[in-house]
Coordinates of C-alpha atoms in Angstrom, one line a residue:
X23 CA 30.3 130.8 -2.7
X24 CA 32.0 131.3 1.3
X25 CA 34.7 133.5 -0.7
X26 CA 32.3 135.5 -2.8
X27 CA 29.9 135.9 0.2
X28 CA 32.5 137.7 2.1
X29 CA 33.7 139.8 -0.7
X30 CA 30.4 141.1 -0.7
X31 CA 29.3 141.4 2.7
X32 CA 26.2 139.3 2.1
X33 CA 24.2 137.5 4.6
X34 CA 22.1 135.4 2.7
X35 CA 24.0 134.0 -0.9
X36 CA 22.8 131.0 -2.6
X37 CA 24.5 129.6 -6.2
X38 CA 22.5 128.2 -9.0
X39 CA 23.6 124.5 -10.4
X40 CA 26.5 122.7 -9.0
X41 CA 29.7 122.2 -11.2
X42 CA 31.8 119.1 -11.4
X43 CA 35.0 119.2 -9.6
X44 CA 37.2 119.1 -12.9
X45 CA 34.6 121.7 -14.4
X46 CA 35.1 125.2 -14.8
X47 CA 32.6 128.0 -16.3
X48 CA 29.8 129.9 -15.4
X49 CA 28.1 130.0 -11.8
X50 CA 25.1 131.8 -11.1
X51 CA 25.1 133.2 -7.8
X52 CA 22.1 135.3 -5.9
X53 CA 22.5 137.7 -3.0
X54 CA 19.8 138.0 -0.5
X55 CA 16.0 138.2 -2.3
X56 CA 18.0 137.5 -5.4
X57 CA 18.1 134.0 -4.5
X58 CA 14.0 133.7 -4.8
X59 CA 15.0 133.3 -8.7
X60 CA 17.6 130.4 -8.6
X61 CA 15.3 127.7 -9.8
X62 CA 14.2 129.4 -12.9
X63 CA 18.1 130.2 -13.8
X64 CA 18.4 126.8 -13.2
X65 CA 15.5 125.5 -15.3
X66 CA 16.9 127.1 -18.2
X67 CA 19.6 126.0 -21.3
X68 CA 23.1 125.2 -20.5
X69 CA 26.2 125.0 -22.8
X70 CA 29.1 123.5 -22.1
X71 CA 32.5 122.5 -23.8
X72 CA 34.1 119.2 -23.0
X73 CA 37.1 117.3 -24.6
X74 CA 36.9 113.6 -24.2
X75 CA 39.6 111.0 -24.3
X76 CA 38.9 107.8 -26.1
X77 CA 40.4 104.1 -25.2
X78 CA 39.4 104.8 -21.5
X79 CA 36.4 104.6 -18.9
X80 CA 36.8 105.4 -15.3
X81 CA 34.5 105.1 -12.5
X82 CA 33.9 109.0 -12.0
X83 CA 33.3 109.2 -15.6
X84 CA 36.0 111.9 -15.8
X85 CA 39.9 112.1 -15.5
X86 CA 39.5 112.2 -11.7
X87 CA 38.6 108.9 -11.1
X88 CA 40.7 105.3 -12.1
X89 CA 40.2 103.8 -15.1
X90 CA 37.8 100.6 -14.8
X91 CA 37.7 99.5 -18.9
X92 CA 40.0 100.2 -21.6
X93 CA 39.6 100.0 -25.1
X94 CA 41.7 100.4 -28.3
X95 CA 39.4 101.8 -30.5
X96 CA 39.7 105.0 -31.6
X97 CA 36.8 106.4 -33.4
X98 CA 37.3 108.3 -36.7
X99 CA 35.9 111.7 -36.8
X100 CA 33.6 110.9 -39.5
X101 CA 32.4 107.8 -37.6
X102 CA 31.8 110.1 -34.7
X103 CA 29.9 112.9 -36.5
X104 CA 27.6 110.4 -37.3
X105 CA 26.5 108.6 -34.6
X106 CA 26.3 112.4 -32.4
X107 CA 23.1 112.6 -34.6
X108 CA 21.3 109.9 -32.5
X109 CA 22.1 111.9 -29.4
X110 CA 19.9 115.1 -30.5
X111 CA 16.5 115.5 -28.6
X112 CA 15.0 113.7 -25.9
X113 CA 17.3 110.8 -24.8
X114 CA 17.6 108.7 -21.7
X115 CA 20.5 108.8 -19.6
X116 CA 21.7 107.3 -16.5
X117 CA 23.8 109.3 -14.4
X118 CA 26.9 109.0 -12.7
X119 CA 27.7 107.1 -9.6
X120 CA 29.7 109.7 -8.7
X121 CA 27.2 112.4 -8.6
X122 CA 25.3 114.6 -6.2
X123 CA 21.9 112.6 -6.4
X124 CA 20.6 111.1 -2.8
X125 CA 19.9 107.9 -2.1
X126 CA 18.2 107.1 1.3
X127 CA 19.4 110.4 2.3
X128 CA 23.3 109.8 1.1
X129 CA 24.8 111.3 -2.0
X130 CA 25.6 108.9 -4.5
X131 CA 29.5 109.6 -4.6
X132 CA 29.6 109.4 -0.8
X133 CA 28.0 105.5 -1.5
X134 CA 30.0 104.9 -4.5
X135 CA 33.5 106.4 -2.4
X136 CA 32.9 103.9 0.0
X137 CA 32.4 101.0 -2.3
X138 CA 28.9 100.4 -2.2
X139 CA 27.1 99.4 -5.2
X140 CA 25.0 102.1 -6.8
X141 CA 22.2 101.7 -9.7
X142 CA 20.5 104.9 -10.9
X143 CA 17.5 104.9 -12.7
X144 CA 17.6 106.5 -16.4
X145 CA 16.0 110.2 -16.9
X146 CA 14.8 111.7 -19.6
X147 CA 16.7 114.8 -21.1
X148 CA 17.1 116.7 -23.9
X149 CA 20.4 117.7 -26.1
X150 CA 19.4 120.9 -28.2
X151 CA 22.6 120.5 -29.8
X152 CA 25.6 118.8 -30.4
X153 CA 28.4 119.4 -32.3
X154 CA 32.7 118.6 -32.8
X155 CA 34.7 121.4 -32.4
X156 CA 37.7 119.6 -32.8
X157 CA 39.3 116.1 -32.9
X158 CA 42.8 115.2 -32.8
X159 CA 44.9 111.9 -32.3
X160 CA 42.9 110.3 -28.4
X161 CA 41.1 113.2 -28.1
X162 CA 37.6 115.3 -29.2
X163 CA 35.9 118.6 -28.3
X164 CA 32.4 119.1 -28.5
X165 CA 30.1 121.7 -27.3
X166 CA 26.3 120.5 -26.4
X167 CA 23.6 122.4 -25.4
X168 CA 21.3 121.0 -22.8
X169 CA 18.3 120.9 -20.5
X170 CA 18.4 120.6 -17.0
X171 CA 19.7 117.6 -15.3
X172 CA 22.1 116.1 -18.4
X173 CA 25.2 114.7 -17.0
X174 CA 28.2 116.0 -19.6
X175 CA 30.2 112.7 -18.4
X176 CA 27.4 110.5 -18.8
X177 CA 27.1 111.6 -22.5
X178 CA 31.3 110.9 -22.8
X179 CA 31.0 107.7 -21.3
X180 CA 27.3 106.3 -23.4
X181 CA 29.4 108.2 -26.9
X182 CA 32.4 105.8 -25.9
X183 CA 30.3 103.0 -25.3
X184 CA 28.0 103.4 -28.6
X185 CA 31.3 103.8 -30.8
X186 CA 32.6 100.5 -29.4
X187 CA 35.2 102.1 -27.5
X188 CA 35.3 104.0 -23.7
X189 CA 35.6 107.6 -23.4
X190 CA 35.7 109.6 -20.2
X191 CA 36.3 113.8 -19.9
X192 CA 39.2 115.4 -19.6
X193 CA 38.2 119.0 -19.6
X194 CA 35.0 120.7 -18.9
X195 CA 33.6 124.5 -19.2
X196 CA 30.4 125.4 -18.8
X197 CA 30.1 128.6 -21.2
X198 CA 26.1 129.8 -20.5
X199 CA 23.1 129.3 -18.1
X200 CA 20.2 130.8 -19.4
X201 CA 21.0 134.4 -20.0
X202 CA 24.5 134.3 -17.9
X203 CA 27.4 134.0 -20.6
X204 CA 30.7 133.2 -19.9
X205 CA 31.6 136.5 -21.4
X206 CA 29.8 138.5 -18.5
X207 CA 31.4 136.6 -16.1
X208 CA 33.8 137.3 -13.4
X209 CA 36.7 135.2 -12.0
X210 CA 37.4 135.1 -8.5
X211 CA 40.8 136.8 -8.7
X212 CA 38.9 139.6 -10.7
X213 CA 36.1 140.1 -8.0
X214 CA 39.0 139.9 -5.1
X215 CA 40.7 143.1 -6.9
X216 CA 37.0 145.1 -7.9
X217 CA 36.7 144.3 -3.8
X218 CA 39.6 146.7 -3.4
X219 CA 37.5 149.4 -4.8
X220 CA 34.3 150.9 -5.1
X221 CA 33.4 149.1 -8.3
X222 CA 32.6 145.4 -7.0
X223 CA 29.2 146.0 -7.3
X224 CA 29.5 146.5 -11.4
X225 CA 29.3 142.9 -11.2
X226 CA 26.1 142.5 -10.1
X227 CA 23.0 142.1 -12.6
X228 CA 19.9 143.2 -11.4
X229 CA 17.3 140.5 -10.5
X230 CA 15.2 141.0 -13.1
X231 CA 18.1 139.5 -15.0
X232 CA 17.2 136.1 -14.2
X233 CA 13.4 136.9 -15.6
X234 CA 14.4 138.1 -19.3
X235 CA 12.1 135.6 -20.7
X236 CA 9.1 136.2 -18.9
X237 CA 6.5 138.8 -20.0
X238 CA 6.4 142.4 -17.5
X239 CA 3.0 143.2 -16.1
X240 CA 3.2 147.0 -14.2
X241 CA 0.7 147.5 -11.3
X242 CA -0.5 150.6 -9.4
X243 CA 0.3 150.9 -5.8
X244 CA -2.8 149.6 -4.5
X245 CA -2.2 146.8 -6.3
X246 CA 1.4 146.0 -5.5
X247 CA 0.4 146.7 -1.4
X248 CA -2.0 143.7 -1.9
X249 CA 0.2 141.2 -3.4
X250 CA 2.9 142.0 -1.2
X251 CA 0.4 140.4 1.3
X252 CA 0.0 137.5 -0.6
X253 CA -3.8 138.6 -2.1
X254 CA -4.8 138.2 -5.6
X255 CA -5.7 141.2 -7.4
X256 CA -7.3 142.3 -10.6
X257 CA -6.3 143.1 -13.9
X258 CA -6.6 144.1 -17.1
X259 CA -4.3 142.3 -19.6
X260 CA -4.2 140.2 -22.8
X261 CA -1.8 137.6 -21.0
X262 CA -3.7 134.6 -19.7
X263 CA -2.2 131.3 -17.8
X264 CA 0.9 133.1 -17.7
X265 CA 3.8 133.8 -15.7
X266 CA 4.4 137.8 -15.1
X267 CA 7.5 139.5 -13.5
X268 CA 5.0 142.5 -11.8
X269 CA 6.5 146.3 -11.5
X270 CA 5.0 149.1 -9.5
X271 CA 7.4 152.4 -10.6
X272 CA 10.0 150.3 -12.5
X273 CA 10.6 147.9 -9.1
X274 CA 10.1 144.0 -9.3
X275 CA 7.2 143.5 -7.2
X276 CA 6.7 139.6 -7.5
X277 CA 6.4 136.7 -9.9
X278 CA 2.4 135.8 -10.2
X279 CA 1.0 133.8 -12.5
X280 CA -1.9 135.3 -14.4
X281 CA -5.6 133.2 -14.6
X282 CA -9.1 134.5 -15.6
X283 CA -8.0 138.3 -15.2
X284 CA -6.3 137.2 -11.8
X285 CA -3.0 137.5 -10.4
X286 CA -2.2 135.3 -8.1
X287 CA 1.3 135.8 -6.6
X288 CA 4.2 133.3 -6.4
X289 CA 7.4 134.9 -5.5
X290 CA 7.0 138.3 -3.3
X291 CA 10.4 140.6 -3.3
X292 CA 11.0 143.2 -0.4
X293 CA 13.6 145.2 -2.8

């Protein structure tokens, strides 16, 4: 984020959902009023792909960390296509101890560096999908699709667990975030050589980008003057208890949310 923040010349830059240390992938990251929009990129579907290594639990969940339990069960592929089923849908998981979550104002990894011991309640999240892309002598590669707040490592180390083995991850790569693909992404040695041009800003998506999924309501000027000021204004539309991106002359105006033929703003832009 500091590296890309200079590259651009930005004052204000913010990034949407942290990735592990060992992971790689897509990170969403806002400039300026862009970064009113993080928490709906956020909010939205992830996919990763992660290769897991069976026989083995460590205490970060991942190949960072020391192993704590071993095993010398290795699960058949069959075995493990079958028992992925149970882990579609809404399931509970308990995250990692080393993770970003606070407790008492600490993050957990800072407690569980220091030895302390750490319980974290479960949470309820939802895998969309799961499949095997590949599986091969210690070692298997899945992608999952996910909601918000799933722990990749926790679903390595509960599959090792509920196969009557350990598992913990050995790679990880997140490939989307909402609408941001892997594919429309940029590495940082790419960006660092666009900087030497005048083309860095090709990698910018507008903000609007962030809103695909969200209906477009265009306003008259009059209009947009009042919600610019926070004031709820009249219209005329067939949405109802929605949320709107607004436009006045093709500019994003504001996110309001749309209630008896009133628009109440929630986000205001100064584009």
């Amino acid at each position: 984020l500091n590296i890309i923040k200079k590259l651009f010349n930005a004052k204000k830059a913010d990034h949407g959902g942290t990735l592990d240390p060992l992971a790689t992938g897509v990170l969403p990251i806002a400039f300026g009023e862009a970064t009113k929009v993080l928490s709906y990129i956020v909010s939205k579907k992830k996919q990763y792909e992660f290769t897991l290594k069976w026989g083995e639990q460590t205490d970060t969940d991942d190949s960072t960390g020391r192993i704590i339990n071993t095993s010398e069960n290795v699960p058949k592929k069959d075995d493990i296509q079958k028992k992925i089923k149970e882990y579609k849908g809404e399931i509970d998981q308990i995250p990692p101890i080393f993770s970003a979550i606070k407790l008492d104002g600490k993050r957990s990894y800072e407690l569980a560096r220091k030895g302390i011991e750490i319980k974290h309640n479960s949470r309820k999240v939802n895998i969309y999908d799961l499949d095997i892309i590949s599986s091969l002598n210690e070692t298997t590669k899945f992608n999952v699709v996910c909601s918000k707040g799933t722990y990749i490592r926790s679903l390595a180390r509960d599959l090792g667990k509920s196969l009557n083995s350990e598992a913990h991850i050995i790679d990880l790569r997140r490939t989307f975030v909402g609408t941001f693909s892997i594919e429309n992404a940029f590495s940082l040695d790419s960006l660092e050589k666009l900087s030497h041009t005048a083309n860095i800003k090709d990698a910018l998506f507008p903000i609007e980008r962030a809103l695909d999924d969200i209906p477009a309501l265009k306003i008259d000027r009059n209009q947009a003057n009042k919600l610019k000021f926070g004031q709820a204004i009249k219209v005329n539309s067939d949405l109802s208890k929605k949320e709107v991106k607004i436009f006045h002359e093709n500019i994003l105006i504001a996110i309001g949310h749309i209630s008896d033929g009133l628009v109440k703003p929630i986000r205001v832009f100064n584009l």
